[in-house]
Amino acid sequence: MVTTDVVVVGSGPAGASMALALARLGVDHIVVTRYETLAAEPRAHITNQRTMEVLRDLGVAEQVEALATPQDLIGTTTFCESLAGEELGRVRSWGTDPRSRAAHRLASPAGICDMPQSLMEPILVQGAQAAGSRIRFSTEYLSHAVDDDGVTVTVRDRLRGDEYEIRAKYLYGADGGRSRVAENAGLPMRGEMGVAGSLNIVFRADLSPWVAHRPSVLYWVLQPGSDIGGIGMGVVRMVRPWNEWLTIWGYDVADGPPDLSEEFTTGLVRQLVGVEDLEVEIVGSSAWTVNHMAAEHYGSGRVFCGGDAVHRHPPSNGLGSNTSIQDSFNLAWKLAYVLRGWADPSLLDTYSAERAPIGRQVVDRANRSIGETGRIFDALGLSDTTDAAVMRENMARRREPGAEKQRRALREAIAFKAYEFDAHGVELNQRYVSSAVAADTVAADPLATVEDPELSYVATTTPGARVPHVWLAGRDGDVSTIDLAGHGRFTLFTGPGGTVWPSTEWLRVIVVGPGQDLEDPYGDWARLLEAEGIGDAGGVLVRPDHHVAARFATVPDDPAEVFAALTGEQ
């Protein structure tokens, strides 16, 4: 029988990032995937700041940035009747609005980029293999059995045809939106699958004549039938600038998907681009459904799930792979600490307590974004999109003198899509509440005072929040507090009065102040701590996943007791 510590099922963003994280933490594991290769379709693509921070910790951010489309080329989200046709308006997206850009730069050492899943997965998997992952392709998960000492996972080698067992201490199911691991584990789900139908068509064509003046990753197309199914409108999405693309178009899920013949797919592409004789090479096509479902718990005993297995939603807001990678980053260090004997197994219960509320928020936000597209139709007076002549007439009316009311309504409807394309708070305001986060009496969480926590990020050392990004000055140059934290260890940021804290195998103590290895020349860190009631001898204890575990106005009597309480050790 094959033995290991952790079996990971799936090699998508959740499974591949878990493999990479476990490998870098020195945890023995095996990844099994039923597929022969990694993802061929681009599928997920927007990679937000929080995920880029995780990838920096995992050592692959530079590789991602080298292949990704940079932030400046993805943010002019455009609404139009076709790419070559009339434009209805634009919204600056993904942190490219000047005000939003400033907020993004203040919030993180990392930026946003567009990285198709077909390019992201190889980087994660190759990084994992280089660090020690054992990855078995064409190996299908069949079932598992849990006992007091571990998990026995039954798999089938799809090339040889035989079945065999893998014995592990823990199982992680990252096997997608129809997860057999989640089903076999009996994870409770809430919501609905198949609420709408959608089509993806990947194609190659030179569209630079219609996009060079307004570079973006997304062009939203309002045409007859564009409000049926799908994700709110038709979409022409850039995969690689500016000759590889993907269209998204809806269908009535009750009728089933249309025949995706080359004639149909080529015709639809030309229709959305608005050029009848466009030279098109169809690369591939597929039908899928919009889902609105999330697991109420992410684990059962020794079995855990992450990614699409536990949060199933449309691609709106670009949160799918981001949330999946962050799921794995949350759980990986906890598995490592339990396996090393540094933490009680009860620490693993905090994974579900912390990530399930985030998953539910993401599922609800993504589906709500689809509905908010209806404001654009309403502004144009379109109760349906069955009559092309009426659509053109209503859209043309906005050009007329005296149509200020319609123009204003359209402007406001398009601007409102910032909740989908620039929801900075959704990405960074995550709060964890669990036994791995200490109760706090130092200061109130400022999130309660933010006017719109979905749009605006607030930096705070509140336990459960991600540690704020501040540039500190080191001997080799400036370094972010985000990059100083993590890497498999707890990190304590303290001042010159907190030097009594001992560094250990699990804890790195960083003293910030004049004459120390790290200084705060701009005073940003000092101002933040002072505003939140943390004194010179106090500190901020940050977990390996960059989230604040506890903060102290002064040094606690026994730092070891603090760690024991957070990890369940007695």
PDB file of N, CA, C and O in Angstrom, residues 118-170:
ATOM      1  N   SER A 118      -4.769  28.208 -17.744  1.00  0.00           N
ATOM      2  CA  SER A 118      -3.938  27.299 -18.536  1.00  0.00           C
ATOM      3  C   SER A 118      -2.451  27.614 -18.408  1.00  0.00           C
ATOM      4  O   SER A 118      -1.604  26.759 -18.687  1.00  0.00           O
ATOM      5  N   LEU A 119      -2.114  28.827 -17.986  1.00  0.00           N
ATOM      6  CA  LEU A 119      -0.716  29.187 -17.736  1.00  0.00           C
ATOM      7  C   LEU A 119      -0.370  29.129 -16.253  1.00  0.00           C
ATOM      8  O   LEU A 119       0.773  28.862 -15.882  1.00  0.00           O
ATOM      9  N   MET A 120      -1.374  29.379 -15.399  1.00  0.00           N
ATOM     10  CA  MET A 120      -1.139  29.376 -13.956  1.00  0.00           C
ATOM     11  C   MET A 120      -0.870  27.965 -13.430  1.00  0.00           C
ATOM     12  O   MET A 120       0.065  27.747 -12.638  1.00  0.00           O
ATOM     13  N   GLU A 121      -1.682  27.006 -13.851  1.00  0.00           N
ATOM     14  CA  GLU A 121      -1.544  25.650 -13.310  1.00  0.00           C
ATOM     15  C   GLU A 121      -0.147  25.067 -13.516  1.00  0.00           C
ATOM     16  O   GLU A 121       0.422  24.489 -12.585  1.00  0.00           O
ATOM     17  N   PRO A 122       0.466  25.190 -14.711  1.00  0.00           N
ATOM     18  CA  PRO A 122       1.814  24.624 -14.871  1.00  0.00           C
ATOM     19  C   PRO A 122       2.841  25.233 -13.918  1.00  0.00           C
ATOM     20  O   PRO A 122       3.721  24.520 -13.424  1.00  0.00           O
ATOM     21  N   ILE A 123       2.719  26.527 -13.645  1.00  0.00           N
ATOM     22  CA  ILE A 123       3.670  27.162 -12.729  1.00  0.00           C
ATOM     23  C   ILE A 123       3.519  26.584 -11.330  1.00  0.00           C
ATOM     24  O   ILE A 123       4.505  26.253 -10.655  1.00  0.00           O
ATOM     25  N   LEU A 124       2.276  26.434 -10.874  1.00  0.00           N
ATOM     26  CA  LEU A 124       2.036  25.887  -9.538  1.00  0.00           C
ATOM     27  C   LEU A 124       2.494  24.434  -9.445  1.00  0.00           C
ATOM     28  O   LEU A 124       3.165  24.044  -8.482  1.00  0.00           O
ATOM     29  N   VAL A 125       2.122  23.648 -10.448  1.00  0.00           N
ATOM     30  CA  VAL A 125       2.452  22.218 -10.410  1.00  0.00           C
ATOM     31  C   VAL A 125       3.957  21.994 -10.542  1.00  0.00           C
ATOM     32  O   VAL A 125       4.546  21.182  -9.809  1.00  0.00           O
ATOM     33  N   GLN A 126       4.600  22.704 -11.454  1.00  0.00           N
ATOM     34  CA  GLN A 126       6.044  22.534 -11.611  1.00  0.00           C
ATOM     35  C   GLN A 126       6.794  22.989 -10.361  1.00  0.00           C
ATOM     36  O   GLN A 126       7.772  22.362  -9.949  1.00  0.00           O
ATOM     37  N   GLY A 127       6.301  24.074  -9.743  1.00  0.00           N
ATOM     38  CA  GLY A 127       6.915  24.519  -8.496  1.00  0.00           C
ATOM     39  C   GLY A 127       6.757  23.486  -7.401  1.00  0.00           C
ATOM     40  O   GLY A 127       7.680  23.236  -6.614  1.00  0.00           O
ATOM     41  N   ALA A 128       5.573  22.872  -7.348  1.00  0.00           N
ATOM     42  CA  ALA A 128       5.332  21.829  -6.344  1.00  0.00           C
ATOM     43  C   ALA A 128       6.237  20.620  -6.587  1.00  0.00           C
ATOM     44  O   ALA A 128       6.834  20.069  -5.650  1.00  0.00           O
ATOM     45  N   GLN A 129       6.337  20.192  -7.835  1.00  0.00           N
ATOM     46  CA  GLN A 129       7.182  19.031  -8.146  1.00  0.00           C
ATOM     47  C   GLN A 129       8.644  19.311  -7.810  1.00  0.00           C
ATOM     48  O   GLN A 129       9.345  18.447  -7.262  1.00  0.00           O
ATOM     49  N   ALA A 130       9.085  20.521  -8.111  1.00  0.00           N
ATOM     50  CA  ALA A 130      10.475  20.872  -7.813  1.00  0.00           C
ATOM     51  C   ALA A 130      10.752  20.849  -6.315  1.00  0.00           C
ATOM     52  O   ALA A 130      11.883  20.593  -5.884  1.00  0.00           O
ATOM     53  N   ALA A 131       9.702  21.106  -5.510  1.00  0.00           N
ATOM     54  CA  ALA A 131       9.857  21.139  -4.055  1.00  0.00           C
ATOM     55  C   ALA A 131       9.569  19.788  -3.405  1.00  0.00           C
ATOM     56  O   ALA A 131       9.664  19.664  -2.184  1.00  0.00           O
ATOM     57  N   GLY A 132       9.186  18.774  -4.203  1.00  0.00           N
ATOM     58  CA  GLY A 132       9.021  17.441  -3.652  1.00  0.00           C
ATOM     59  C   GLY A 132       7.660  16.795  -3.793  1.00  0.00           C
ATOM     60  O   GLY A 132       7.449  15.682  -3.289  1.00  0.00           O
ATOM     61  N   SER A 133       6.699  17.446  -4.476  1.00  0.00           N
ATOM     62  CA  SER A 133       5.387  16.841  -4.657  1.00  0.00           C
ATOM     63  C   SER A 133       5.460  15.598  -5.538  1.00  0.00           C
ATOM     64  O   SER A 133       6.218  15.561  -6.514  1.00  0.00           O
ATOM     65  N   ARG A 134       4.651  14.622  -5.184  1.00  0.00           N
ATOM     66  CA  ARG A 134       4.448  13.459  -6.049  1.00  0.00           C
ATOM     67  C   ARG A 134       3.082  13.622  -6.698  1.00  0.00           C
ATOM     68  O   ARG A 134       2.055  13.613  -6.006  1.00  0.00           O
ATOM     69  N   ILE A 135       3.051  13.786  -8.000  1.00  0.00           N
ATOM     70  CA  ILE A 135       1.804  14.067  -8.706  1.00  0.00           C
ATOM     71  C   ILE A 135       1.527  12.943  -9.692  1.00  0.00           C
ATOM     72  O   ILE A 135       2.367  12.627 -10.542  1.00  0.00           O
ATOM     73  N   ARG A 136       0.343  12.353  -9.554  1.00  0.00           N
ATOM     74  CA  ARG A 136      -0.029  11.210 -10.380  1.00  0.00           C
ATOM     75  C   ARG A 136      -1.195  11.586 -11.282  1.00  0.00           C
ATOM     76  O   ARG A 136      -2.332  11.719 -10.843  1.00  0.00           O
ATOM     77  N   PHE A 137      -0.882  11.765 -12.551  1.00  0.00           N
ATOM     78  CA  PHE A 137      -1.913  12.056 -13.540  1.00  0.00           C
ATOM     79  C   PHE A 137      -2.639  10.760 -13.912  1.00  0.00           C
ATOM     80  O   PHE A 137      -2.192   9.667 -13.601  1.00  0.00           O
ATOM     81  N   SER A 138      -3.768  10.905 -14.590  1.00  0.00           N
ATOM     82  CA  SER A 138      -4.573   9.761 -15.027  1.00  0.00           C
ATOM     83  C   SER A 138      -4.865   8.818 -13.865  1.00  0.00           C
ATOM     84  O   SER A 138      -4.932   7.592 -14.029  1.00  0.00           O
ATOM     85  N   THR A 139      -5.054   9.408 -12.688  1.00  0.00           N
ATOM     86  CA  THR A 139      -5.344   8.624 -11.482  1.00  0.00           C
ATOM     87  C   THR A 139      -6.618   9.162 -10.862  1.00  0.00           C
ATOM     88  O   THR A 139      -6.655  10.280 -10.372  1.00  0.00           O
ATOM     89  N   GLU A 140      -7.655   8.364 -10.889  1.00  0.00           N
ATOM     90  CA  GLU A 140      -8.992   8.823 -10.513  1.00  0.00           C
ATOM     91  C   GLU A 140      -9.338   8.454  -9.070  1.00  0.00           C
ATOM     92  O   GLU A 140      -9.220   7.282  -8.673  1.00  0.00           O
ATOM     93  N   TYR A 141      -9.732   9.436  -8.302  1.00  0.00           N
ATOM     94  CA  TYR A 141     -10.239   9.175  -6.953  1.00  0.00           C
ATOM     95  C   TYR A 141     -11.577   8.455  -7.063  1.00  0.00           C
ATOM     96  O   TYR A 141     -12.462   8.859  -7.819  1.00  0.00           O
ATOM     97  N   LEU A 142     -11.735   7.368  -6.286  1.00  0.00           N
ATOM     98  CA  LEU A 142     -12.988   6.610  -6.284  1.00  0.00           C
ATOM     99  C   LEU A 142     -13.750   6.752  -4.969  1.00  0.00           C
ATOM    100  O   LEU A 142     -14.954   7.000  -4.956  1.00  0.00           O
ATOM    101  N   SER A 143     -13.041   6.594  -3.851  1.00  0.00           N
ATOM    102  CA  SER A 143     -13.714   6.627  -2.556  1.00  0.00           C
ATOM    103  C   SER A 143     -12.671   6.771  -1.463  1.00  0.00           C
ATOM    104  O   SER A 143     -11.458   6.721  -1.718  1.00  0.00           O
ATOM    105  N   HIS A 144     -13.157   6.923  -0.244  1.00  0.00           N
ATOM    106  CA  HIS A 144     -12.254   6.942   0.893  1.00  0.00           C
ATOM    107  C   HIS A 144     -12.957   6.381   2.115  1.00  0.00           C
ATOM    108  O   HIS A 144     -14.185   6.387   2.199  1.00  0.00           O
ATOM    109  N   ALA A 145     -12.169   5.909   3.045  1.00  0.00           N
ATOM    110  CA  ALA A 145     -12.679   5.409   4.319  1.00  0.00           C
ATOM    111  C   ALA A 145     -11.826   6.001   5.427  1.00  0.00           C
ATOM    112  O   ALA A 145     -10.594   5.983   5.347  1.00  0.00           O
ATOM    113  N   VAL A 146     -12.500   6.527   6.453  1.00  0.00           N
ATOM    114  CA  VAL A 146     -11.808   7.194   7.553  1.00  0.00           C
ATOM    115  C   VAL A 146     -11.867   6.330   8.800  1.00  0.00           C
ATOM    116  O   VAL A 146     -12.908   5.727   9.113  1.00  0.00           O
ATOM    117  N   ASP A 147     -10.744   6.249   9.514  1.00  0.00           N
ATOM    118  CA  ASP A 147     -10.730   5.598  10.824  1.00  0.00           C
ATOM    119  C   ASP A 147     -10.003   6.501  11.809  1.00  0.00           C
ATOM    120  O   ASP A 147      -9.639   7.635  11.470  1.00  0.00           O
ATOM    121  N   ASP A 148      -9.778   6.036  12.993  1.00  0.00           N
ATOM    122  CA  ASP A 148      -9.177   6.868  14.038  1.00  0.00           C
ATOM    123  C   ASP A 148      -7.761   7.314  13.700  1.00  0.00           C
ATOM    124  O   ASP A 148      -7.309   8.366  14.177  1.00  0.00           O
ATOM    125  N   ASP A 149      -7.070   6.549  12.880  1.00  0.00           N
ATOM    126  CA  ASP A 149      -5.655   6.831  12.627  1.00  0.00           C
ATOM    127  C   ASP A 149      -5.373   7.477  11.276  1.00  0.00           C
ATOM    128  O   ASP A 149      -4.246   7.928  11.035  1.00  0.00           O
ATOM    129  N   GLY A 150      -6.356   7.489  10.386  1.00  0.00           N
ATOM    130  CA  GLY A 150      -6.086   8.065   9.084  1.00  0.00           C
ATOM    131  C   GLY A 150      -7.192   7.846   8.082  1.00  0.00           C
ATOM    132  O   GLY A 150      -8.340   7.566   8.432  1.00  0.00           O
ATOM    133  N   VAL A 151      -6.823   7.970   6.800  1.00  0.00           N
ATOM    134  CA  VAL A 151      -7.764   7.856   5.689  1.00  0.00           C
ATOM    135  C   VAL A 151      -7.189   6.873   4.677  1.00  0.00           C
ATOM    136  O   VAL A 151      -6.008   6.959   4.316  1.00  0.00           O
ATOM    137  N   THR A 152      -8.018   5.957   4.219  1.00  0.00           N
ATOM    138  CA  THR A 152      -7.625   5.060   3.134  1.00  0.00           C
ATOM    139  C   THR A 152      -8.361   5.512   1.879  1.00  0.00           C
ATOM    140  O   THR A 152      -9.595   5.497   1.826  1.00  0.00           O
ATOM    141  N   VAL A 153      -7.603   5.938   0.876  1.00  0.00           N
ATOM    142  CA  VAL A 153      -8.158   6.483  -0.358  1.00  0.00           C
ATOM    143  C   VAL A 153      -8.000   5.455  -1.467  1.00  0.00           C
ATOM    144  O   VAL A 153      -6.887   4.960  -1.718  1.00  0.00           O
ATOM    145  N   THR A 154      -9.097   5.111  -2.110  1.00  0.00           N
ATOM    146  CA  THR A 154      -9.063   4.166  -3.223  1.00  0.00           C
ATOM    147  C   THR A 154      -9.054   4.933  -4.532  1.00  0.00           C
ATOM    148  O   THR A 154      -9.899   5.813  -4.756  1.00  0.00           O
ATOM    149  N   VAL A 155      -8.107   4.624  -5.391  1.00  0.00           N
ATOM    150  CA  VAL A 155      -7.969   5.304  -6.677  1.00  0.00           C
ATOM    151  C   VAL A 155      -7.858   4.270  -7.793  1.00  0.00           C
ATOM    152  O   VAL A 155      -7.579   3.097  -7.548  1.00  0.00           O
ATOM    153  N   ARG A 156      -8.089   4.749  -9.022  1.00  0.00           N
ATOM    154  CA  ARG A 156      -7.939   3.890 -10.202  1.00  0.00           C
ATOM    155  C   ARG A 156      -6.905   4.504 -11.131  1.00  0.00           C
ATOM    156  O   ARG A 156      -6.981   5.692 -11.463  1.00  0.00           O
ATOM    157  N   ASP A 157      -5.955   3.690 -11.544  1.00  0.00           N
ATOM    158  CA  ASP A 157      -5.021   4.111 -12.585  1.00  0.00           C
ATOM    159  C   ASP A 157      -5.736   3.982 -13.924  1.00  0.00           C
ATOM    160  O   ASP A 157      -6.060   2.867 -14.359  1.00  0.00           O
ATOM    161  N   ARG A 158      -6.005   5.093 -14.568  1.00  0.00           N
ATOM    162  CA  ARG A 158      -6.825   5.079 -15.785  1.00  0.00           C
ATOM    163  C   ARG A 158      -6.046   4.573 -17.002  1.00  0.00           C
ATOM    164  O   ARG A 158      -6.656   4.303 -18.039  1.00  0.00           O
ATOM    165  N   LEU A 159      -4.732   4.467 -16.891  1.00  0.00           N
ATOM    166  CA  LEU A 159      -3.948   3.909 -17.991  1.00  0.00           C
ATOM    167  C   LEU A 159      -3.863   2.393 -17.870  1.00  0.00           C
ATOM    168  O   LEU A 159      -4.086   1.663 -18.846  1.00  0.00           O
ATOM    169  N   ARG A 160      -3.577   1.900 -16.680  1.00  0.00           N
ATOM    170  CA  ARG A 160      -3.475   0.450 -16.475  1.00  0.00           C
ATOM    171  C   ARG A 160      -4.843  -0.191 -16.252  1.00  0.00           C
ATOM    172  O   ARG A 160      -5.048  -1.360 -16.557  1.00  0.00           O
ATOM    173  N   GLY A 161      -5.754   0.594 -15.640  1.00  0.00           N
ATOM    174  CA  GLY A 161      -7.088   0.075 -15.373  1.00  0.00           C
ATOM    175  C   GLY A 161      -7.257  -0.545 -14.002  1.00  0.00           C
ATOM    176  O   GLY A 161      -8.361  -0.956 -13.636  1.00  0.00           O
ATOM    177  N   ASP A 162      -6.188  -0.637 -13.204  1.00  0.00           N
ATOM    178  CA  ASP A 162      -6.293  -1.269 -11.895  1.00  0.00           C
ATOM    179  C   ASP A 162      -6.584  -0.245 -10.801  1.00  0.00           C
ATOM    180  O   ASP A 162      -6.359   0.955 -10.964  1.00  0.00           O
ATOM    181  N   GLU A 163      -7.103  -0.746  -9.679  1.00  0.00           N
ATOM    182  CA  GLU A 163      -7.373   0.079  -8.509  1.00  0.00           C
ATOM    183  C   GLU A 163      -6.353  -0.230  -7.420  1.00  0.00           C
ATOM    184  O   GLU A 163      -5.864  -1.354  -7.321  1.00  0.00           O
ATOM    185  N   TYR A 164      -6.047   0.773  -6.610  1.00  0.00           N
ATOM    186  CA  TYR A 164      -5.163   0.549  -5.473  1.00  0.00           C
ATOM    187  C   TYR A 164      -5.480   1.572  -4.389  1.00  0.00           C
ATOM    188  O   TYR A 164      -6.255   2.510  -4.595  1.00  0.00           O
ATOM    189  N   GLU A 165      -4.875   1.386  -3.230  1.00  0.00           N
ATOM    190  CA  GLU A 165      -5.175   2.229  -2.075  1.00  0.00           C
ATOM    191  C   GLU A 165      -3.970   3.074  -1.685  1.00  0.00           C
ATOM    192  O   GLU A 165      -2.814   2.651  -1.832  1.00  0.00           O
ATOM    193  N   ILE A 166      -4.268   4.267  -1.210  1.00  0.00           N
ATOM    194  CA  ILE A 166      -3.248   5.153  -0.645  1.00  0.00           C
ATOM    195  C   ILE A 166      -3.642   5.425   0.806  1.00  0.00           C
ATOM    196  O   ILE A 166      -4.769   5.853   1.080  1.00  0.00           O
ATOM    197  N   ARG A 167      -2.741   5.167   1.694  1.00  0.00           N
ATOM    198  CA  ARG A 167      -2.991   5.389   3.109  1.00  0.00           C
ATOM    199  C   ARG A 167      -2.390   6.734   3.515  1.00  0.00           C
ATOM    200  O   ARG A 167      -1.208   7.005   3.255  1.00  0.00           O
ATOM    201  N   ALA A 168      -3.205   7.601   4.124  1.00  0.00           N
ATOM    202  CA  ALA A 168      -2.755   8.941   4.504  1.00  0.00           C
ATOM    203  C   ALA A 168      -3.345   9.315   5.850  1.00  0.00           C
ATOM    204  O   ALA A 168      -4.266   8.664   6.358  1.00  0.00           O
ATOM    205  N   LYS A 169      -2.822  10.373   6.400  1.00  0.00           N
ATOM    206  CA  LYS A 169      -3.390  10.905   7.641  1.00  0.00           C
ATOM    207  C   LYS A 169      -4.553  11.857   7.352  1.00  0.00           C
ATOM    208  O   LYS A 169      -5.508  11.938   8.135  1.00  0.00           O
ATOM    209  N   TYR A 170      -4.472  12.552   6.193  1.00  0.00           N
ATOM    210  CA  TYR A 170      -5.529  13.508   5.853  1.00  0.00           C
ATOM    211  C   TYR A 170      -5.772  13.493   4.344  1.00  0.00           C
ATOM    212  O   TYR A 170      -4.884  13.149   3.556  1.00  0.00           O
TER     213      TYR A 170
END
